[in-house]
mmCIF file of C-alpha atoms and ligand atoms in Angstrom:
data_model
loop_
_atom_site.group_PDB
_atom_site.id
_atom_site.type_symbol
_atom_site.label_atom_id
_atom_site.label_comp_id
_atom_site.label_asym_id
_atom_site.label_seq_id
_atom_site.Cartn_x
_atom_site.Cartn_y
_atom_site.Cartn_z
ATOM 1 C CA UNK A 22 -265.164 -50.221 -90.639
ATOM 2 C CA UNK A 23 -263.902 -46.908 -91.327
ATOM 3 C CA UNK A 24 -261.078 -45.500 -89.444
ATOM 4 C CA UNK A 25 -259.467 -41.945 -89.608
ATOM 5 C CA UNK A 26 -255.603 -42.675 -88.795
ATOM 6 C CA UNK A 27 -253.678 -39.674 -87.743
ATOM 7 C CA UNK A 28 -250.187 -39.170 -86.301
ATOM 8 C CA UNK A 29 -247.397 -36.819 -85.543
ATOM 9 C CA UNK A 30 -249.823 -34.043 -83.968
ATOM 10 C CA UNK A 31 -246.660 -32.333 -82.312
ATOM 11 C CA UNK A 32 -248.781 -30.075 -80.155
ATOM 12 C CA UNK A 33 -250.432 -28.309 -83.247
ATOM 13 C CA UNK A 34 -253.764 -27.725 -82.095
ATOM 14 C CA UNK A 35 -254.879 -25.245 -84.829
ATOM 15 C CA UNK A 36 -254.043 -27.863 -87.559
ATOM 16 C CA UNK A 37 -255.203 -30.937 -85.143
ATOM 17 C CA UNK A 38 -258.682 -28.850 -85.098
ATOM 18 C CA UNK A 39 -259.012 -28.109 -88.587
ATOM 19 C CA UNK A 40 -258.303 -32.153 -89.468
ATOM 20 C CA UNK A 41 -260.795 -33.067 -86.595
ATOM 21 C CA UNK A 42 -263.410 -30.964 -88.097
ATOM 22 C CA UNK A 43 -262.297 -32.447 -91.962
ATOM 23 C CA UNK A 44 -262.640 -36.052 -90.089
ATOM 24 C CA UNK A 45 -266.450 -35.658 -88.733
ATOM 25 C CA UNK A 46 -267.584 -34.651 -92.002
ATOM 26 C CA UNK A 47 -266.482 -38.172 -92.996
ATOM 27 C CA UNK A 48 -268.180 -39.641 -89.959
ATOM 28 C CA UNK A 49 -265.950 -42.459 -89.712
ATOM 29 C CA UNK A 50 -266.235 -45.460 -86.730
ATOM 30 C CA UNK A 51 -263.406 -44.295 -84.978
ATOM 31 C CA UNK A 52 -260.097 -42.364 -85.251
ATOM 32 C CA UNK A 53 -256.719 -44.284 -84.415
ATOM 33 C CA UNK A 54 -253.813 -41.925 -83.401
ATOM 34 C CA UNK A 55 -249.920 -43.396 -84.002
ATOM 35 C CA UNK A 56 -248.305 -41.356 -81.700
ATOM 36 C CA UNK A 57 -246.288 -38.329 -81.064
ATOM 37 C CA UNK A 58 -249.123 -36.007 -79.976
ATOM 38 C CA UNK A 59 -246.396 -33.657 -78.136
ATOM 39 C CA UNK A 60 -242.893 -32.122 -79.122
ATOM 40 C CA UNK A 61 -242.218 -29.347 -81.186
ATOM 41 C CA UNK A 62 -245.218 -27.110 -80.995
ATOM 42 C CA UNK A 63 -246.810 -24.497 -78.796
ATOM 43 C CA UNK A 64 -249.940 -26.330 -77.610
ATOM 44 C CA UNK A 65 -249.227 -29.975 -75.759
ATOM 45 C CA UNK A 66 -251.799 -29.664 -72.922
ATOM 46 C CA UNK A 67 -254.704 -29.038 -75.304
ATOM 47 C CA UNK A 68 -253.510 -31.685 -77.877
ATOM 48 C CA UNK A 69 -253.274 -34.313 -75.391
ATOM 49 C CA UNK A 70 -256.828 -33.371 -73.987
ATOM 50 C CA UNK A 71 -258.292 -33.308 -77.445
ATOM 51 C CA UNK A 72 -256.546 -36.492 -78.759
ATOM 52 C CA UNK A 73 -257.309 -38.607 -75.216
ATOM 53 C CA UNK A 74 -261.091 -37.682 -75.648
ATOM 54 C CA UNK A 75 -261.559 -37.919 -79.568
ATOM 55 C CA UNK A 76 -259.141 -41.152 -80.429
ATOM 56 C CA UNK A 77 -260.038 -44.571 -79.780
ATOM 57 C CA UNK A 78 -256.488 -45.859 -79.692
ATOM 58 C CA UNK A 79 -253.448 -43.922 -79.511
ATOM 59 C CA UNK A 80 -249.591 -45.458 -79.422
ATOM 60 C CA UNK A 81 -246.708 -43.719 -77.893
ATOM 61 C CA UNK A 82 -243.796 -41.900 -80.073
ATOM 62 C CA UNK A 83 -240.428 -41.174 -79.454
ATOM 63 C CA UNK A 84 -241.393 -37.317 -78.566
ATOM 64 C CA UNK A 85 -244.004 -38.615 -75.928
ATOM 65 C CA UNK A 86 -241.674 -40.418 -74.476
ATOM 66 C CA UNK A 87 -238.988 -37.947 -74.384
ATOM 67 C CA UNK A 88 -241.353 -35.381 -72.936
ATOM 68 C CA UNK A 89 -242.837 -37.822 -70.555
ATOM 69 C CA UNK A 90 -239.356 -38.668 -69.095
ATOM 70 C CA UNK A 91 -239.116 -42.198 -70.745
ATOM 71 C CA UNK A 92 -236.419 -41.511 -73.263
ATOM 72 C CA UNK A 93 -232.791 -39.761 -73.000
ATOM 73 C CA UNK A 94 -232.971 -36.375 -74.524
ATOM 74 C CA UNK A 95 -229.506 -36.927 -75.544
ATOM 75 C CA UNK A 96 -230.516 -38.884 -78.195
ATOM 76 C CA UNK A 97 -232.533 -35.772 -79.807
ATOM 77 C CA UNK A 98 -231.516 -33.234 -81.751
ATOM 78 C CA UNK A 99 -230.797 -30.208 -79.594
ATOM 79 C CA UNK A 100 -233.799 -28.096 -80.997
ATOM 80 C CA UNK A 101 -235.744 -31.072 -80.389
ATOM 81 C CA UNK A 102 -234.848 -31.858 -77.186
ATOM 82 C CA UNK A 103 -235.219 -28.172 -76.010
ATOM 83 C CA UNK A 104 -238.554 -27.994 -76.932
ATOM 84 C CA UNK A 105 -239.261 -31.593 -75.164
ATOM 85 C CA UNK A 106 -238.218 -29.997 -71.975
ATOM 86 C CA UNK A 107 -240.468 -26.827 -72.782
ATOM 87 C CA UNK A 108 -243.163 -29.344 -73.123
ATOM 88 C CA UNK A 109 -242.916 -30.895 -70.307
ATOM 89 C CA UNK A 110 -242.838 -28.207 -68.132
ATOM 90 C CA UNK A 111 -246.046 -27.025 -69.787
ATOM 91 C CA UNK A 112 -248.145 -30.347 -69.391
ATOM 92 C CA UNK A 113 -250.020 -31.269 -66.324
ATOM 93 C CA UNK A 114 -248.978 -34.451 -64.156
ATOM 94 C CA UNK A 115 -252.137 -36.134 -65.510
ATOM 95 C CA UNK A 116 -251.545 -35.644 -69.223
ATOM 96 C CA UNK A 117 -247.691 -36.457 -68.577
ATOM 97 C CA UNK A 118 -249.005 -39.844 -66.970
ATOM 98 C CA UNK A 119 -251.555 -40.385 -69.830
ATOM 99 C CA UNK A 120 -248.549 -39.917 -71.983
ATOM 100 C CA UNK A 121 -246.376 -42.298 -70.186
ATOM 101 C CA UNK A 122 -249.427 -45.201 -70.780
ATOM 102 C CA UNK A 123 -249.307 -45.369 -74.308
ATOM 103 C CA UNK A 124 -248.397 -48.363 -75.918
ATOM 104 C CA UNK A 125 -245.480 -49.026 -78.278
ATOM 105 C CA UNK A 126 -247.238 -51.224 -80.588
ATOM 106 C CA UNK A 127 -250.924 -52.775 -81.054
ATOM 107 C CA UNK A 128 -252.803 -54.934 -83.459
ATOM 108 C CA UNK A 129 -256.189 -54.022 -83.477
ATOM 109 C CA UNK A 130 -259.118 -55.599 -86.014
ATOM 110 C CA UNK A 131 -256.605 -57.438 -87.592
ATOM 111 C CA UNK A 132 -254.591 -54.558 -88.586
ATOM 112 C CA UNK A 133 -250.763 -54.072 -86.792
ATOM 113 C CA UNK A 134 -250.268 -50.590 -85.265
ATOM 114 C CA UNK A 135 -246.579 -48.827 -84.676
ATOM 115 C CA UNK A 136 -245.435 -45.228 -84.240
ATOM 116 C CA UNK A 137 -242.020 -45.638 -86.407
ATOM 117 C CA UNK A 138 -241.878 -49.356 -88.018
ATOM 118 C CA UNK A 139 -243.108 -52.893 -86.506
ATOM 119 C CA UNK A 140 -239.228 -53.878 -86.147
ATOM 120 C CA UNK A 141 -238.767 -50.949 -83.768
ATOM 121 C CA UNK A 142 -242.011 -48.974 -82.970
ATOM 122 C CA UNK A 143 -240.612 -46.024 -80.996
ATOM 123 C CA UNK A 144 -237.397 -45.006 -83.207
ATOM 124 C CA UNK A 145 -237.145 -46.544 -86.916
ATOM 125 C CA UNK A 146 -238.106 -44.430 -90.046
ATOM 126 C CA UNK A 147 -239.810 -46.488 -92.728
ATOM 127 C CA UNK A 148 -238.196 -44.240 -95.754
ATOM 128 C CA UNK A 149 -236.413 -46.178 -98.084
ATOM 129 C CA UNK A 150 -237.434 -49.836 -99.827
ATOM 130 C CA UNK A 151 -234.944 -52.120 -98.124
ATOM 131 C CA UNK A 152 -235.720 -51.338 -94.710
ATOM 132 C CA UNK A 153 -239.633 -51.466 -95.545
ATOM 133 C CA UNK A 154 -239.132 -54.834 -97.370
ATOM 134 C CA UNK A 155 -237.212 -56.137 -93.756
ATOM 135 C CA UNK A 156 -240.278 -54.615 -91.862
ATOM 136 C CA UNK A 157 -242.432 -57.025 -93.352
ATOM 137 C CA UNK A 158 -241.178 -59.704 -91.649
ATOM 138 C CA UNK A 159 -241.809 -58.086 -88.147
ATOM 139 C CA UNK A 160 -245.885 -58.390 -88.504
ATOM 140 C CA UNK A 161 -248.162 -61.051 -89.401
ATOM 141 C CA UNK A 162 -251.180 -59.209 -90.213
ATOM 142 C CA UNK A 163 -251.855 -57.861 -94.100
ATOM 143 C CA UNK A 164 -251.301 -54.118 -93.212
ATOM 144 C CA UNK A 165 -249.333 -51.999 -90.930
ATOM 145 C CA UNK A 166 -250.446 -48.404 -89.958
ATOM 146 C CA UNK A 167 -246.942 -46.349 -88.916
ATOM 147 C CA UNK A 168 -246.130 -42.643 -88.686
ATOM 148 C CA UNK A 169 -242.715 -41.001 -87.494
ATOM 149 C CA UNK A 170 -241.399 -40.100 -90.552
ATOM 150 C CA UNK A 171 -244.078 -37.531 -91.054
ATOM 151 C CA UNK A 172 -244.432 -38.524 -95.149
ATOM 152 C CA UNK A 173 -247.532 -39.564 -96.431
ATOM 153 C CA UNK A 174 -246.590 -42.785 -98.236
ATOM 154 C CA UNK A 175 -247.011 -46.259 -98.552
ATOM 155 C CA UNK A 176 -245.126 -49.678 -99.271
ATOM 156 C CA UNK A 177 -246.390 -52.491 -100.851
ATOM 157 C CA UNK A 178 -244.589 -55.459 -100.494
ATOM 158 C CA UNK A 179 -242.999 -57.110 -102.969
ATOM 159 C CA UNK A 180 -241.563 -60.684 -103.643
ATOM 160 C CA UNK A 181 -242.688 -62.205 -100.127
ATOM 161 C CA UNK A 182 -240.810 -65.037 -99.434
ATOM 162 C CA UNK A 183 -238.006 -64.602 -102.099
ATOM 163 C CA UNK A 184 -234.319 -64.176 -101.334
ATOM 164 C CA UNK A 185 -234.736 -60.704 -102.842
ATOM 165 C CA UNK A 186 -237.839 -59.290 -101.062
ATOM 166 C CA UNK A 187 -238.273 -55.725 -101.805
ATOM 167 C CA UNK A 188 -240.916 -53.281 -101.464
ATOM 168 C CA UNK A 189 -242.576 -50.427 -104.059
ATOM 169 C CA UNK A 190 -243.062 -46.714 -102.703
ATOM 170 C CA UNK A 191 -246.419 -45.263 -103.400
ATOM 171 C CA UNK A 192 -246.644 -41.251 -102.759
ATOM 172 C CA UNK A 193 -250.078 -39.801 -101.495
ATOM 173 C CA UNK A 194 -252.529 -38.699 -104.107
ATOM 174 C CA UNK A 195 -255.040 -37.183 -101.768
ATOM 175 C CA UNK A 196 -258.244 -37.938 -102.208
ATOM 176 C CA UNK A 197 -257.596 -40.422 -104.592
ATOM 177 C CA UNK A 198 -258.381 -43.854 -102.795
ATOM 178 C CA UNK A 199 -255.538 -46.271 -102.939
ATOM 179 C CA UNK A 200 -256.765 -50.138 -103.858
ATOM 180 C CA UNK A 201 -255.202 -52.388 -101.257
ATOM 181 C CA UNK A 202 -256.107 -55.317 -103.314
ATOM 182 C CA UNK A 203 -254.720 -58.533 -101.411
ATOM 183 C CA UNK A 204 -251.566 -57.245 -101.247
ATOM 184 C CA UNK A 205 -249.407 -56.365 -97.587
ATOM 185 C CA UNK A 206 -249.056 -52.648 -97.288
ATOM 186 C CA UNK A 207 -247.053 -50.238 -94.774
ATOM 187 C CA UNK A 208 -249.076 -47.147 -94.524
ATOM 188 C CA UNK A 209 -248.191 -44.117 -93.425
ATOM 189 C CA UNK A 210 -251.124 -41.235 -92.807
ATOM 190 C CA UNK A 211 -248.431 -38.262 -92.776
ATOM 191 C CA UNK A 212 -248.120 -35.870 -90.009
ATOM 192 C CA UNK A 213 -251.148 -33.864 -88.818
ATOM 193 C CA UNK A 214 -248.612 -31.012 -87.276
ATOM 194 C CA UNK A 215 -245.584 -30.797 -89.124
ATOM 195 C CA UNK A 216 -245.635 -32.362 -92.571
ATOM 196 C CA UNK A 217 -242.018 -32.972 -94.145
ATOM 197 C CA UNK A 218 -243.168 -34.148 -97.700
ATOM 198 C CA UNK A 219 -242.939 -30.448 -98.962
ATOM 199 C CA UNK A 220 -246.844 -30.323 -98.671
ATOM 200 C CA UNK A 221 -247.212 -27.811 -95.734
ATOM 201 C CA UNK A 222 -251.087 -28.919 -95.501
ATOM 202 C CA UNK A 223 -251.929 -31.005 -92.498
ATOM 203 C CA UNK A 224 -252.662 -34.486 -93.090
ATOM 204 C CA UNK A 225 -254.507 -37.635 -92.178
ATOM 205 C CA UNK A 226 -255.880 -40.578 -93.861
ATOM 206 C CA UNK A 227 -258.884 -42.907 -94.058
ATOM 207 C CA UNK A 228 -258.896 -46.511 -94.013
ATOM 208 C CA UNK A 229 -261.967 -48.235 -94.995
ATOM 209 C CA UNK A 230 -261.786 -51.968 -94.443
ATOM 210 C CA UNK A 231 -265.055 -52.901 -96.674
ATOM 211 C CA UNK A 232 -264.047 -51.123 -99.572
ATOM 212 C CA UNK A 233 -260.311 -52.170 -98.827
ATOM 213 C CA UNK A 234 -259.223 -48.769 -99.606
ATOM 214 C CA UNK A 235 -256.539 -46.003 -98.032
ATOM 215 C CA UNK A 236 -257.387 -42.464 -98.731
ATOM 216 C CA UNK A 237 -255.185 -39.570 -97.880
ATOM 217 C CA UNK A 238 -256.343 -36.195 -96.951
ATOM 218 C CA UNK A 239 -254.672 -32.877 -96.978
ATOM 219 C CA UNK A 240 -256.045 -29.402 -95.549
ATOM 220 C CA UNK A 241 -254.458 -26.226 -94.997
ATOM 221 C CA UNK A 242 -254.590 -24.384 -91.692
ATOM 222 C CA UNK A 243 -253.396 -21.323 -90.369
ATOM 223 C CA UNK A 244 -249.425 -21.980 -90.480
ATOM 224 C CA UNK A 245 -248.505 -18.410 -89.819
ATOM 225 C CA UNK A 246 -250.788 -18.076 -86.204
ATOM 226 C CA UNK A 247 -248.662 -21.205 -85.020
ATOM 227 C CA UNK A 248 -245.414 -20.152 -86.019
ATOM 228 C CA UNK A 249 -245.967 -16.796 -84.124
ATOM 229 C CA UNK A 250 -247.105 -19.152 -81.175
ATOM 230 C CA UNK A 251 -244.042 -21.130 -81.395
ATOM 231 C CA UNK A 252 -242.062 -17.762 -81.175
ATOM 232 C CA UNK A 253 -243.913 -15.969 -78.637
ATOM 233 C CA UNK A 254 -243.417 -19.413 -76.475
ATOM 234 C CA UNK A 255 -239.686 -18.858 -76.787
ATOM 235 C CA UNK A 256 -239.399 -22.538 -78.658
ATOM 236 C CA UNK A 257 -236.548 -22.838 -81.285
ATOM 237 C CA UNK A 258 -237.150 -20.723 -84.198
ATOM 238 C CA UNK A 259 -236.764 -23.139 -86.716
ATOM 239 C CA UNK A 260 -239.901 -25.261 -85.204
ATOM 240 C CA UNK A 261 -241.879 -22.297 -86.555
ATOM 241 C CA UNK A 262 -240.281 -21.607 -89.955
ATOM 242 C CA UNK A 263 -240.359 -25.461 -91.002
ATOM 243 C CA UNK A 264 -244.249 -25.385 -91.232
ATOM 244 C CA UNK A 265 -243.987 -23.205 -93.758
ATOM 245 C CA UNK A 266 -242.489 -25.011 -96.058
ATOM 246 C CA UNK A 267 -243.531 -28.411 -95.155
ATOM 247 C CA UNK A 268 -240.116 -29.663 -94.267
HETATM 248 ZN ZN1 ZN B 4 -242.996 -37.145 -85.103
#
């Protein structure tokens, strides 16, 4: 099975459309979305409609929860909270209801999926080796897919069962298949709509369970038009500026 994995779209429809075009060219069997469809960007309703139509699975993320009124906005950076309120006002009741129904975590086709981490699916960032090592204890499958950090990275389990469990970090090399061997992995496809690994290109990954590989893909999109839409909507300016840097 070949699965296109997307995450952290953040109401960036321009980036989402570019990524979906690239995914269609690869003709995968399914698209899975790891959450944060909304938050930050200018086109929440359209992004919900498209993801709802195109993805076989879609988890909830912390921003989806906040926009849908399921998480307190006080827990967010003031800019993110302001953007979340704006998004809530620009979403239909139907889209909000759909967001509220998204699961936090799933096991599908023998693969674990969580937005943040298997230990804390909505909030935890797997961005250091210690956190990654601990998280291998919180899922039973060989592979776990996560988003949330907006980093196209992977963690390989090290010393399983030892007193000193660890995890090796692997940075994305786009279009170079990562061989998953028979090891356990925590895999992050990166972010469609707001990359934070200093590469402003939109990101997704293709998981091929027959070839046992994971391949990141990066694509340029019209950052300028999205930033302009953010400024014109009166959303916090930083939401637009950061897209140019990929940070
Ligand atoms: Zn996010």
